[in-house]
Amino acid sequence: MATYQLHINGAKKSIDVAEGTSLLWVLREHLGLTGTKYGCGIAQCGACTIHVNGNPMKACVMPVDGVSSGQKITTIEGLDDLGNHPLQQAWIDVQVPQCGYCQSGQIMQAAALLANNPSPSRDEIVTHMNGNLCRCGTYMRILKAIQKAAGKEVAVNEGD
Amino acid sequence: MKYSKSKTDSTNRRQFIKRSGGIALLIGASGILPQFISCKNPSHVAAQLKKHQITSWIKMSEDGKIVIYNPAAEMGQGSMTSLPAIFAEEMDANWDNVQVEFSPQISNTYGSDGWGSGRKIMLSAGSRVTKGYYSLLRKAGAQARFILMHNAARIWNVPIDGLSTSDGHVLDENSGMKIAYGDLVKDLVVPEEIPDFELHQLKNPKDFKFIGHDLPRTDIPAKTNGSAQFAIDVILPGMLYGVLERGRVHGAKPTLTNSDEIMKLPGILHLVSFDYAIGIIGERIENVLAAKSRLEIEWSDAIASTFNSEEIYDEYKRVADKERDEKVVVEKGNTKKAIRSAARLFSADYKNDYVYHAQMEPLNAVVQIAEDGASATAWVGSQQGFDSKLGIPEVLDMDPEKVHINLQYLGGGFGRRSMTDFVKECTILAKEVPGQPIKLMWTREDDLTYGAFRPMSLQRLQAGIDSNGRITGFSHTVIGDGDNLLASGIRNDHYEIPNQYAALKIIPHGIRLKHWRGVGHGPNKFAIESMIDQIAHSLGKDPIDFRRTLMSESPKALATLNKAAAMSGWNQPNLQGRAKGVAFIERSGTLSTGVCEISLDENTGKIRVHYFWSASDAGVVIQPDNVKAQMEGGIIMGMSSVFKERISIIDGAVQQSNFDDYELLRMADIPERIETAIIKSDGPPQGVGESGTPLVAGAVANAFLALTGKHLRHLPFTPERVLEALNS
């Protein structure tokens, strides 16, 4: 066991866990920040995507040891104080989520893109988002919501 | 207006008072009318007054807020909005005041009789929830409205017949008086008799405000900020953690050889033996996961130990060739004779590998058994079941009324969460630690390797046509394991084919199998729709024109075909290197036609789907945008299974373990556009959740036939199989 000082969502947290414990379990089971999800444990699905110093990272493969020297960790709970990030608003406007389990990770991944590239092309979005799985198949709407949040007019469903 | 009446039942009333003491809520004979009866405890009453139970479906507070119960699981299909919308419609509620909660899991009160079993059941499966609850919730909403009107009439001392309702208010047009529902709540009296409304006494559909009109989904805001609670997110004081190590071969029995070593590991409290697994209980998730990786287990052989999915198709083919016992599913006319006397005979075999549910939230549950063993509480993401207590009473030998299920959001279901194996496992672990809650976690590897798959199968189709190019006989035999899992979607009720025969030849393998979104429709519609196109192609007929003739007696099916054809610009020439393909399905009462446009990289064998169009007749649609979302998602899931997904089994052992070797479709492979249309209909609502997925295989295979003249007959269409087909 060791004590780690973490900087999460603007607050300092102290946590006693075994060395090498994954940041995902620390966030979820020890700190109760359950918006970050467990999906695969091997960085293949993106359900656990968080930001470390603004970069999208997969918490499931990050030992807590590696993020306890002042790195700024942001989870979905800390993305926006009121939950009003333009992506969160766009996710509601476009009615993206179905089961919703992957969506924290999707939004965190997308937020990191827009922070660096406020006006990404479709290809840039697809490339950036390709590591995040959605089993309900909401990809079309995720794409649309990111384009919407980026201020782009997007074609709506043309069926009737 | 004349109503048949439900009387409040004095026996029920007495029983209920006895049970609850203090303030009593009566659930009447019809299960929908509770009543305030006595008030001994003033503080209890004050708390209750904030949220009055009006009927078993609804709670109201004096500020007008309404809580409507959702009796179904919410796994992404939108039940948390569409079901309460049905209730609110007939109640004439103000939607801004509506909140939604999961109902208690009590089948007699909240079950649907739409399963045809003669009893009420809470089960969210087979795309049946909307269909099964539509009339029930309309009537229940009308009864809530009646209770409110009854009270307005009482207060105003006017006849109820002169009253009307609108937007959360009762109105008296004669006097011009108006009262908000919330203002009626405080002194609400439930009438002795409540009408059992007949359908014709309910709202005229032309007056619908919510049904057929999009409402923002009630669950979505919480799903954008991390606050939506799935069972895996439940954390309780003193909660322990559990994991199981299950064998890679279904049915193998474990012998643990290093239990002493495991018990010495940090935070490990108990080891629990199962027939098919070793369970570990510990203080923290990281403790039990570390211990799980250190287990040394010897596994026995099982029935499945000799099974090899890579070799079984040869046996399937031999079985298909032989006369053998078969379970007849469809027998119409004399198919054998029709095929014998056909002018031309078509025959083909189609194959499909196992697929895995891959719901994004791995299975898990939290169970707490009371310290005195007298009751149990569970927090579960479940599609519920024929037993709404999810098997817990049997495990604990406990009265079902002592088991409380707190339903949570499901991180995907797709059929997997209508099994209760994970709930029972957690209950068995919880028995070791009475009084303490325990969270059972399945790792992704557990979830996949101990999955319950959509069965693999071989389908042998034969079709005979007469000299006019009309299909006179159609025969479809499925060879595989899984009994009725193989049968759904094998009927062709919307094609005019006078002689039809369908049968199953079952070969048990000992592999765990389960309903997977769309069930047998995926493989069966793939085979049927491919055969239809093969015939059309051979006759030089356009696949849509050919189907138009087949659908001559099914105007609703034809309408979906015509709509999809128009949307896709079917008659326009395709771009160089592109082709379109069509498929028609019916699933859970919904009729759908899908058209896709593909291109092919002939060097790599990779097929690209550029566009997908679908048109569906689903009867009355409660929430149109949600139906579109279900179709879009279903089509993406269909593409995932059609291009990527396969479980293989060697010597009984599942060969894949996680998303690195069991790949799902990613964003890079989505179409440029998916367009979905809903045909206007006033028929009863039908099931939509599973309608998109089974459209894909046939549409893609038929587009491939149009593009290359070759047949794709083995799911999934991996690049290697595509190249093989191309070079055949």
mmCIF file of C-alpha atoms in Angstrom, chain B residues 507-697:
data_model
loop_
_atom_site.group_PDB
_atom_site.id
_atom_site.type_symbol
_atom_site.label_atom_id
_atom_site.label_comp_id
_atom_site.label_asym_id
_atom_site.label_seq_id
_atom_site.Cartn_x
_atom_site.Cartn_y
_atom_site.Cartn_z
ATOM 1 C CA ILE B 507 -27.139 -30.965 -33.114
ATOM 2 C CA PRO B 508 -26.245 -30.217 -29.479
ATOM 3 C CA HIS B 509 -22.701 -28.997 -28.822
ATOM 4 C CA GLY B 510 -22.756 -27.974 -25.146
ATOM 5 C CA ILE B 511 -21.983 -24.370 -26.024
ATOM 6 C CA ARG B 512 -23.878 -21.622 -24.187
ATOM 7 C CA LEU B 513 -26.328 -19.893 -26.527
ATOM 8 C CA LYS B 514 -28.711 -17.002 -26.177
ATOM 9 C CA HIS B 515 -30.968 -14.556 -27.962
ATOM 10 C CA TRP B 516 -28.832 -11.910 -29.647
ATOM 11 C CA ARG B 517 -30.470 -8.768 -31.037
ATOM 12 C CA GLY B 518 -32.844 -10.025 -33.733
ATOM 13 C CA VAL B 519 -32.176 -13.682 -32.791
ATOM 14 C CA GLY B 520 -32.592 -16.026 -35.798
ATOM 15 C CA HIS B 521 -33.629 -13.180 -38.073
ATOM 16 C CA GLY B 522 -29.989 -12.270 -38.661
ATOM 17 C CA PRO B 523 -28.931 -15.571 -40.238
ATOM 18 C CA ASN B 524 -32.345 -16.572 -41.614
ATOM 19 C CA LYS B 525 -33.133 -13.327 -43.389
ATOM 20 C CA PHE B 526 -29.600 -13.287 -44.781
ATOM 21 C CA ALA B 527 -30.215 -16.669 -46.376
ATOM 22 C CA ILE B 528 -33.754 -15.954 -47.571
ATOM 23 C CA GLU B 529 -33.034 -12.536 -49.016
ATOM 24 C CA SER B 530 -29.873 -13.815 -50.697
ATOM 25 C CA MET B 531 -31.830 -16.620 -52.325
ATOM 26 C CA ILE B 532 -34.493 -14.219 -53.561
ATOM 27 C CA ASP B 533 -31.799 -12.136 -55.247
ATOM 28 C CA GLN B 534 -30.055 -15.181 -56.653
ATOM 29 C CA ILE B 535 -33.279 -16.152 -58.393
ATOM 30 C CA ALA B 536 -33.966 -12.608 -59.615
ATOM 31 C CA HIS B 537 -30.383 -12.312 -60.842
ATOM 32 C CA SER B 538 -30.583 -15.605 -62.749
ATOM 33 C CA LEU B 539 -33.850 -14.563 -64.365
ATOM 34 C CA GLY B 540 -32.449 -11.172 -65.272
ATOM 35 C CA LYS B 541 -35.050 -9.434 -63.119
ATOM 36 C CA ASP B 542 -34.586 -6.343 -61.013
ATOM 37 C CA PRO B 543 -34.488 -7.384 -57.320
ATOM 38 C CA ILE B 544 -37.033 -4.747 -56.299
ATOM 39 C CA ASP B 545 -39.413 -5.510 -59.171
ATOM 40 C CA PHE B 546 -39.095 -9.197 -58.351
ATOM 41 C CA ARG B 547 -40.052 -8.539 -54.723
ATOM 42 C CA ARG B 548 -42.933 -6.303 -55.790
ATOM 43 C CA THR B 549 -44.493 -9.317 -57.465
ATOM 44 C CA LEU B 550 -43.843 -11.468 -54.397
ATOM 45 C CA MET B 551 -45.488 -8.843 -52.164
ATOM 46 C CA SER B 552 -48.650 -8.577 -54.236
ATOM 47 C CA GLU B 553 -50.790 -9.680 -51.286
ATOM 48 C CA SER B 554 -48.966 -7.654 -48.646
ATOM 49 C CA PRO B 555 -49.499 -3.948 -49.287
ATOM 50 C CA LYS B 556 -47.811 -2.860 -46.079
ATOM 51 C CA ALA B 557 -44.631 -4.738 -46.914
ATOM 52 C CA LEU B 558 -44.795 -3.358 -50.427
ATOM 53 C CA ALA B 559 -45.090 0.183 -49.098
ATOM 54 C CA THR B 560 -41.795 -0.203 -47.220
ATOM 55 C CA LEU B 561 -40.175 -1.617 -50.355
ATOM 56 C CA ASN B 562 -41.399 1.220 -52.533
ATOM 57 C CA LYS B 563 -40.378 3.816 -49.992
ATOM 58 C CA ALA B 564 -36.854 2.427 -49.598
ATOM 59 C CA ALA B 565 -36.524 2.165 -53.375
ATOM 60 C CA ALA B 566 -37.532 5.802 -53.778
ATOM 61 C CA MET B 567 -35.275 7.039 -50.972
ATOM 62 C CA SER B 568 -32.262 5.247 -52.381
ATOM 63 C CA GLY B 569 -32.799 6.363 -55.953
ATOM 64 C CA TRP B 570 -32.880 2.693 -56.869
ATOM 65 C CA ASN B 571 -33.606 3.361 -60.520
ATOM 66 C CA GLN B 572 -30.797 5.877 -60.924
ATOM 67 C CA PRO B 573 -27.556 4.559 -62.374
ATOM 68 C CA ASN B 574 -24.882 3.823 -59.780
ATOM 69 C CA LEU B 575 -21.507 5.514 -59.656
ATOM 70 C CA GLN B 576 -18.686 3.537 -61.228
ATOM 71 C CA GLY B 577 -17.676 0.754 -58.855
ATOM 72 C CA ARG B 578 -20.794 1.028 -56.757
ATOM 73 C CA ALA B 579 -23.869 -1.176 -56.482
ATOM 74 C CA LYS B 580 -27.025 -1.320 -54.413
ATOM 75 C CA GLY B 581 -28.644 -4.243 -52.663
ATOM 76 C CA VAL B 582 -31.995 -4.694 -50.979
ATOM 77 C CA ALA B 583 -33.415 -6.824 -48.188
ATOM 78 C CA PHE B 584 -36.840 -7.066 -46.596
ATOM 79 C CA ILE B 585 -37.590 -8.349 -43.117
ATOM 80 C CA GLU B 586 -40.387 -8.513 -40.617
ATOM 81 C CA ARG B 587 -39.386 -8.565 -36.959
ATOM 82 C CA SER B 588 -41.651 -8.305 -33.926
ATOM 83 C CA GLY B 589 -44.448 -7.099 -36.151
ATOM 84 C CA THR B 590 -42.474 -4.322 -37.819
ATOM 85 C CA LEU B 591 -41.990 -4.506 -41.580
ATOM 86 C CA SER B 592 -38.790 -3.019 -42.966
ATOM 87 C CA THR B 593 -36.952 -2.735 -46.242
ATOM 88 C CA GLY B 594 -33.290 -1.794 -46.307
ATOM 89 C CA VAL B 595 -31.157 -0.726 -49.233
ATOM 90 C CA CYS B 596 -27.412 -0.224 -49.110
ATOM 91 C CA GLU B 597 -24.863 1.092 -51.573
ATOM 92 C CA ILE B 598 -21.420 -0.477 -51.466
ATOM 93 C CA SER B 599 -18.063 -0.441 -53.170
ATOM 94 C CA LEU B 600 -15.327 -3.043 -53.003
ATOM 95 C CA ASP B 601 -11.553 -2.900 -52.808
ATOM 96 C CA GLU B 602 -10.718 -5.882 -54.981
ATOM 97 C CA ASN B 603 -7.158 -6.049 -53.685
ATOM 98 C CA THR B 604 -7.946 -6.205 -49.994
ATOM 99 C CA GLY B 605 -11.448 -7.668 -50.080
ATOM 100 C CA LYS B 606 -12.777 -4.805 -48.003
ATOM 101 C CA ILE B 607 -16.381 -3.802 -48.637
ATOM 102 C CA ARG B 608 -17.372 -0.241 -47.887
ATOM 103 C CA VAL B 609 -21.013 0.672 -47.178
ATOM 104 C CA HIS B 610 -21.536 4.233 -48.410
ATOM 105 C CA TYR B 611 -25.219 4.655 -47.718
ATOM 106 C CA PHE B 612 -27.953 2.765 -45.968
ATOM 107 C CA TRP B 613 -31.636 3.565 -46.386
ATOM 108 C CA SER B 614 -34.454 1.931 -44.483
ATOM 109 C CA ALA B 615 -38.223 2.265 -44.489
ATOM 110 C CA SER B 616 -40.337 0.694 -41.759
ATOM 111 C CA ASP B 617 -43.972 0.220 -40.882
ATOM 112 C CA ALA B 618 -44.021 -0.146 -37.115
ATOM 113 C CA GLY B 619 -47.669 0.687 -36.505
ATOM 114 C CA VAL B 620 -48.290 3.713 -34.296
ATOM 115 C CA VAL B 621 -44.907 5.173 -33.407
ATOM 116 C CA ILE B 622 -44.663 6.682 -29.931
ATOM 117 C CA GLN B 623 -41.381 8.567 -30.399
ATOM 118 C CA PRO B 624 -40.377 8.919 -34.058
ATOM 119 C CA ASP B 625 -36.824 10.157 -33.549
ATOM 120 C CA ASN B 626 -36.191 7.367 -31.084
ATOM 121 C CA VAL B 627 -37.405 4.838 -33.629
ATOM 122 C CA LYS B 628 -34.961 6.331 -36.111
ATOM 123 C CA ALA B 629 -32.190 6.114 -33.528
ATOM 124 C CA GLN B 630 -33.014 2.439 -32.975
ATOM 125 C CA MET B 631 -32.896 1.779 -36.707
ATOM 126 C CA GLU B 632 -29.600 3.649 -37.120
ATOM 127 C CA GLY B 633 -28.015 1.862 -34.186
ATOM 128 C CA GLY B 634 -29.420 -1.468 -35.284
ATOM 129 C CA ILE B 635 -27.987 -1.015 -38.751
ATOM 130 C CA ILE B 636 -24.550 -0.132 -37.326
ATOM 131 C CA MET B 637 -24.693 -3.200 -35.060
ATOM 132 C CA GLY B 638 -25.763 -5.233 -38.077
ATOM 133 C CA MET B 639 -22.760 -3.966 -40.051
ATOM 134 C CA SER B 640 -20.505 -4.801 -37.130
ATOM 135 C CA SER B 641 -21.726 -8.389 -37.034
ATOM 136 C CA VAL B 642 -21.746 -8.742 -40.818
ATOM 137 C CA PHE B 643 -18.200 -7.512 -41.424
ATOM 138 C CA LYS B 644 -16.278 -8.118 -38.213
ATOM 139 C CA GLU B 645 -17.641 -10.415 -35.594
ATOM 140 C CA ARG B 646 -16.934 -14.080 -35.069
ATOM 141 C CA ILE B 647 -16.371 -16.323 -32.088
ATOM 142 C CA SER B 648 -14.465 -19.492 -32.842
ATOM 143 C CA ILE B 649 -14.239 -22.463 -30.515
ATOM 144 C CA ILE B 650 -11.492 -25.086 -30.534
ATOM 145 C CA ASP B 651 -11.665 -28.115 -28.244
ATOM 146 C CA GLY B 652 -14.528 -26.368 -26.511
ATOM 147 C CA ALA B 653 -12.473 -23.268 -25.694
ATOM 148 C CA VAL B 654 -13.495 -19.824 -26.899
ATOM 149 C CA GLN B 655 -10.558 -18.466 -28.893
ATOM 150 C CA GLN B 656 -11.236 -14.760 -28.474
ATOM 151 C CA SER B 657 -11.013 -12.834 -25.225
ATOM 152 C CA ASN B 658 -11.448 -9.081 -25.596
ATOM 153 C CA PHE B 659 -11.962 -6.293 -28.153
ATOM 154 C CA ASP B 660 -8.467 -6.752 -29.578
ATOM 155 C CA ASP B 661 -9.357 -10.121 -31.045
ATOM 156 C CA TYR B 662 -13.142 -9.726 -31.160
ATOM 157 C CA GLU B 663 -13.431 -6.518 -33.115
ATOM 158 C CA LEU B 664 -16.510 -4.348 -33.310
ATOM 159 C CA LEU B 665 -17.261 -1.816 -36.008
ATOM 160 C CA ARG B 666 -15.579 1.505 -35.320
ATOM 161 C CA MET B 667 -16.348 4.977 -36.544
ATOM 162 C CA ALA B 668 -13.946 4.662 -39.485
ATOM 163 C CA ASP B 669 -16.315 2.123 -41.057
ATOM 164 C CA ILE B 670 -19.641 3.900 -40.697
ATOM 165 C CA PRO B 671 -21.601 4.861 -43.816
ATOM 166 C CA GLU B 672 -21.558 8.401 -45.068
ATOM 167 C CA ARG B 673 -25.240 8.531 -44.294
ATOM 168 C CA ILE B 674 -28.034 6.407 -42.861
ATOM 169 C CA GLU B 675 -31.539 7.518 -43.755
ATOM 170 C CA THR B 676 -34.524 6.009 -42.039
ATOM 171 C CA ALA B 677 -38.160 6.502 -42.908
ATOM 172 C CA ILE B 678 -41.249 5.598 -40.917
ATOM 173 C CA ILE B 679 -44.385 4.783 -42.872
ATOM 174 C CA LYS B 680 -47.423 6.422 -41.291
ATOM 175 C CA SER B 681 -49.675 3.811 -39.769
ATOM 176 C CA ASP B 682 -52.565 3.636 -37.342
ATOM 177 C CA GLY B 683 -52.058 -0.018 -36.497
ATOM 178 C CA PRO B 684 -51.025 -1.043 -32.988
ATOM 179 C CA PRO B 685 -47.382 -0.304 -32.118
ATOM 180 C CA GLN B 686 -44.909 -2.974 -33.162
ATOM 181 C CA GLY B 687 -41.366 -3.784 -32.080
ATOM 182 C CA VAL B 688 -38.514 -1.733 -33.469
ATOM 183 C CA GLY B 689 -35.365 -2.379 -31.424
ATOM 184 C CA GLU B 690 -34.362 -5.449 -33.390
ATOM 185 C CA SER B 691 -35.555 -4.367 -36.822
ATOM 186 C CA GLY B 692 -32.423 -2.683 -38.150
ATOM 187 C CA THR B 693 -29.827 -5.338 -37.408
ATOM 188 C CA PRO B 694 -31.137 -8.223 -39.552
ATOM 189 C CA LEU B 695 -31.519 -5.978 -42.613
ATOM 190 C CA VAL B 696 -27.818 -5.645 -43.191
ATOM 191 C CA ALA B 697 -26.483 -9.050 -44.218
#
